[in-house]
């Protein structure tokens, strides 16, 4: 069974930093692409960071460019989102997404999310 587990969220003051982790398990034959999304209360879910291509650069939302860094350790099946200089508007539930391609069909898997609260 495919499972994604996020961790690392919590309460942080403006200007602080957090690192989120996403551990992926259950993929046997398929490789996957990982991305990060977030959803603030009453708002639509938005894409935060996604790879341009396998082993390539990362596309970041304009609001987080220069502050967030997306990395991935394939040996550990773990993705990371390093968040620096956090702002109150970064407050949201952050979700990890894994996408596989099978016979040309895209299939998405989601974690349950981890809450990040930026407040003084």
XYZ file of N, CA and C in Angstrom:
360
model
N 0.841 -1.178 0.000
C 0.000 0.000 0.000
C 0.887 1.244 0.000
N 0.595 2.165 -0.894
C 1.357 3.397 -0.985
C 1.019 4.285 0.206
N 2.053 4.846 0.815
C 1.850 5.705 1.961
C 2.838 6.862 1.936
N 2.341 8.055 2.208
C 3.153 9.246 2.329
C 2.939 9.815 3.722
N 4.022 10.101 4.427
C 3.935 10.623 5.784
C 4.766 11.886 5.896
N 4.095 13.006 6.158
C 4.777 14.284 6.363
C 5.063 14.502 7.843
N 6.096 15.270 8.114
C 6.425 15.642 9.477
C 7.235 16.931 9.460
N 7.388 17.543 10.615
C 8.223 18.724 10.738
C 7.481 20.027 10.938
N 6.168 19.996 10.849
C 5.404 21.208 11.051
C 5.370 21.616 12.514
N 4.870 22.812 12.758
C 4.780 23.309 14.110
C 4.598 24.805 14.144
N 4.779 25.378 15.322
C 4.651 26.815 15.527
C 6.024 27.467 15.470
N 6.135 28.518 14.681
C 7.399 29.225 14.535
C 7.124 30.720 14.415
N 8.044 31.531 14.913
C 7.901 32.980 14.819
C 8.291 33.479 13.434
N 7.757 34.612 13.015
C 8.161 35.179 11.731
C 9.676 35.328 11.647
N 10.232 34.967 10.494
C 11.666 34.993 10.311
C 12.353 33.695 10.662
N 11.629 32.782 11.272
C 12.191 31.509 11.658
C 12.223 30.516 10.519
N 12.681 29.302 10.828
C 12.840 28.268 9.816
C 12.263 26.940 10.287
N 11.830 26.148 9.335
C 11.379 24.785 9.574
C 11.791 23.923 8.394
N 11.970 22.641 8.639
C 12.213 21.699 7.566
C 11.170 20.594 7.619
N 10.418 20.461 6.554
C 9.416 19.422 6.446
C 10.011 18.193 5.767
N 9.529 17.028 6.170
C 9.968 15.776 5.574
C 8.770 15.007 5.052
N 8.993 14.240 4.006
C 7.961 13.376 3.447
C 8.583 12.030 3.130
N 8.167 11.010 3.865
C 8.665 9.657 3.649
C 7.643 8.887 2.823
N 8.104 8.298 1.735
C 7.240 7.582 0.803
C 7.555 6.095 0.847
N 6.514 5.277 0.905
C 6.692 3.831 0.897
C 5.592 3.185 0.071
N 5.832 1.950 -0.360
C 4.816 1.187 -1.051
C 4.949 1.105 -2.561
N 5.880 1.848 -3.146
C 6.098 1.757 -4.585
C 7.059 0.610 -4.874
N 6.610 -0.321 -5.710
C 7.410 -1.488 -6.022
C 8.112 -1.382 -7.370
N 7.358 -1.060 -8.406
C 7.910 -1.038 -9.752
C 7.958 0.346 -10.389
N 7.207 1.267 -9.864
C 7.092 2.580 -10.467
C 7.928 3.624 -9.739
N 8.600 4.452 -10.503
C 9.234 5.632 -9.949
C 8.169 6.709 -9.766
N 8.496 7.736 -9.022
C 7.511 8.770 -8.755
C 8.147 10.150 -8.730
N 7.342 11.129 -9.042
C 7.731 12.523 -8.911
C 7.091 13.078 -7.648
N 7.832 13.867 -6.905
C 7.325 14.435 -5.663
C 7.157 15.939 -5.792
N 6.120 16.458 -5.151
C 5.899 17.890 -5.099
C 5.290 18.253 -3.750
N 5.307 19.552 -3.442
C 4.736 20.060 -2.198
C 3.624 21.052 -2.495
N 2.538 20.917 -1.762
C 1.407 21.824 -1.836
C 1.119 22.369 -0.443
N 0.314 23.422 -0.386
C -0.147 23.919 0.898
C -1.560 24.467 0.753
N -2.274 24.488 1.869
C -3.631 24.997 1.884
C -3.879 25.746 3.184
N -4.153 27.029 3.049
C -4.492 27.857 4.197
C -5.986 27.734 4.480
N -6.415 28.021 5.714
C -7.839 27.928 6.046
C -8.699 28.781 5.114
N -9.713 28.163 4.539
C -10.616 28.868 3.656
C -10.064 29.164 2.274
N -8.876 28.664 1.970
C -8.239 28.925 0.683
C -8.089 27.639 -0.120
N -7.846 27.814 -1.414
C -7.610 26.671 -2.278
C -6.193 26.138 -2.080
N -6.036 24.862 -2.311
C -4.712 24.265 -2.248
C -3.856 24.795 -3.395
N -2.615 25.153 -3.096
C -1.734 25.701 -4.104
C -0.424 24.932 -4.165
N 0.153 24.908 -5.334
C 1.441 24.264 -5.535
C 2.543 25.151 -4.985
N 3.420 24.568 -4.183
C 4.528 25.297 -3.582
C 5.833 25.019 -4.312
N 6.115 23.742 -4.558
C 7.363 23.359 -5.207
C 7.175 22.059 -5.962
N 7.707 21.988 -7.173
C 7.607 20.791 -7.992
C 8.817 20.688 -8.900
N 9.265 19.475 -9.201
C 10.405 19.323 -10.097
C 10.022 19.617 -11.534
N 10.943 20.236 -12.247
C 10.736 20.463 -13.672
C 10.831 19.144 -14.418
N 11.807 18.342 -14.056
C 12.008 17.026 -14.638
C 12.789 16.174 -13.654
N 12.854 14.891 -13.938
C 13.589 13.979 -13.078
C 15.060 14.380 -13.030
N 15.531 14.678 -11.839
C 16.905 15.099 -11.671
C 17.188 16.524 -12.079
N 16.126 17.246 -12.428
C 16.280 18.612 -12.873
C 16.026 19.626 -11.779
N 15.804 20.847 -12.191
C 15.586 21.938 -11.258
C 14.153 21.932 -10.733
N 13.905 22.773 -9.729
C 12.609 22.845 -9.075
C 11.903 24.139 -9.435
N 10.614 24.032 -9.685
C 9.777 25.193 -9.923
C 9.090 25.579 -8.616
N 9.290 26.830 -8.180
C 8.714 27.310 -6.930
C 7.648 28.352 -7.196
N 6.666 28.391 -6.314
C 5.705 29.475 -6.366
C 6.421 30.801 -6.134
N 5.949 31.849 -6.791
C 6.606 33.147 -6.673
C 6.697 33.622 -5.221
N 5.710 33.287 -4.424
C 5.660 33.759 -3.052
C 6.723 33.136 -2.148
N 7.331 32.032 -2.583
C 8.312 31.350 -1.741
C 9.699 31.302 -2.356
N 9.863 31.801 -3.561
C 11.166 31.781 -4.216
C 12.208 32.519 -3.382
N 13.366 31.896 -3.252
C 14.438 32.472 -2.470
C 14.369 32.151 -1.002
N 13.254 31.599 -0.545
C 13.081 31.265 0.870
C 12.938 29.767 1.113
N 12.323 29.066 0.176
C 12.088 27.628 0.322
C 13.016 26.855 -0.602
N 13.452 25.681 -0.151
C 14.292 24.813 -0.953
C 13.763 23.384 -0.891
N 13.530 22.803 -2.049
C 13.009 21.452 -2.170
C 14.167 20.512 -2.518
N 14.330 19.456 -1.749
C 15.355 18.467 -2.032
C 14.777 17.069 -1.854
N 15.526 16.087 -2.330
C 15.027 14.717 -2.302
C 16.183 13.750 -2.147
N 16.026 12.821 -1.231
C 17.004 11.766 -1.013
C 16.368 10.471 -1.489
N 16.678 10.065 -2.711
C 16.045 8.891 -3.294
C 16.397 7.602 -2.544
N 17.600 7.522 -2.008
C 18.007 6.333 -1.273
C 17.144 6.121 -0.033
N 16.664 7.213 0.557
C 15.819 7.136 1.746
C 14.339 7.291 1.429
N 14.019 7.447 0.148
C 12.639 7.677 -0.274
C 12.012 8.826 0.504
N 12.772 9.872 0.666
C 12.340 11.005 1.475
C 12.561 12.320 0.744
N 11.564 13.171 0.788
C 11.670 14.510 0.256
C 11.663 15.518 1.386
N 12.249 16.686 1.139
C 12.354 17.717 2.161
C 11.937 19.067 1.598
N 11.388 19.878 2.453
C 11.100 21.259 2.113
C 11.685 22.131 3.214
N 12.816 22.760 2.914
C 13.447 23.671 3.854
C 12.809 25.037 3.696
N 12.260 25.573 4.771
C 11.547 26.838 4.736
C 12.264 27.837 5.636
N 12.777 28.899 5.037
C 13.495 29.937 5.764
C 12.751 31.257 5.683
N 13.071 32.143 6.618
C 12.452 33.469 6.659
C 10.937 33.373 6.532
N 10.352 32.563 7.375
C 8.915 32.315 7.295
C 8.105 33.560 7.618
N 6.984 33.687 6.930
C 6.079 34.809 7.087
C 4.714 34.317 7.556
N 3.926 35.184 8.197
C 2.587 34.760 8.636
C 1.740 34.192 7.502
N 1.897 34.712 6.291
C 1.126 34.213 5.159
C 1.542 32.816 4.709
N 2.626 32.290 5.277
C 3.022 30.914 4.999
C 2.232 29.915 5.837
N 1.460 30.405 6.786
C 0.663 29.529 7.636
C -0.312 28.712 6.798
N -0.222 27.395 6.906
C -1.053 26.505 6.108
C -0.766 25.068 6.498
N -1.605 24.175 6.015
C -1.303 22.756 6.075
C -0.510 22.418 4.817
N 0.636 21.809 5.003
C 1.508 21.467 3.889
C 1.363 19.988 3.561
N 1.186 19.698 2.274
C 0.951 18.339 1.804
C 2.051 17.882 0.856
N 2.419 16.639 0.996
C 3.337 15.996 0.072
C 2.535 15.230 -0.973
N 2.972 15.313 -2.219
C 2.319 14.611 -3.317
C 3.329 13.752 -4.060
N 2.932 12.532 -4.367
C 3.738 11.651 -5.204
C 2.930 11.272 -6.429
N 3.512 11.438 -7.592
C 2.827 11.133 -8.842
C 3.587 10.067 -9.610
N 2.852 9.054 -10.050
C 3.429 8.018 -10.880
C 2.776 8.061 -12.253
N 3.473 7.525 -13.231
C 2.947 7.426 -14.579
C 2.912 5.959 -14.975
N 1.735 5.467 -15.300
C 1.550 4.074 -15.680
C 0.754 4.022 -16.969
N 1.381 3.506 -18.017
C 0.761 3.439 -19.335
C 0.272 4.815 -19.777
N 1.043 5.829 -19.471
C 0.708 7.186 -19.859
C -0.317 7.864 -18.980
N -0.758 7.210 -17.916
C -1.760 7.761 -17.018
C -1.095 8.258 -15.738
N -1.420 9.481 -15.331
C -0.879 10.058 -14.105
C -1.754 9.673 -12.921
N -1.112 9.202 -11.854
C -1.819 8.819 -10.637
C -1.169 9.539 -9.453
N -1.982 10.224 -8.661
C -1.494 11.013 -7.532
C -1.779 10.337 -6.199
N -0.824 10.454 -5.293
C -0.979 10.007 -3.920
C -0.644 11.169 -3.001
N -1.372 11.268 -1.883
C -1.230 12.398 -0.975
C -0.982 11.949 0.449
N -0.204 12.746 1.162
C -0.073 12.561 2.591
C -1.219 13.245 3.309
N -1.268 13.107 4.619
C -2.339 13.710 5.412
C -2.070 15.169 5.745
N -0.856 15.622 5.537
C -0.508 17.007 5.764
C 0.112 17.258 7.127
N 0.860 18.347 7.220
C 1.436 18.788 8.486
C 1.228 20.295 8.605
N 0.790 20.739 9.771
C 0.417 22.132 9.967
C 1.621 22.992 10.316
N 1.764 24.087 9.578
C 2.786 25.091 9.855
C 2.083 26.378 10.261
N 2.396 26.876 11.443
C 1.814 28.118 11.933
C 2.923 29.122 12.195
N 2.851 30.254 11.514
C 3.850 31.310 11.662
C 3.181 32.481 12.373
N 3.570 32.708 13.605
C 2.924 33.736 14.413
C 3.860 34.209 15.514
N 3.753 35.484 15.847
C 4.514 36.049 16.940
C 3.737 36.000 18.243
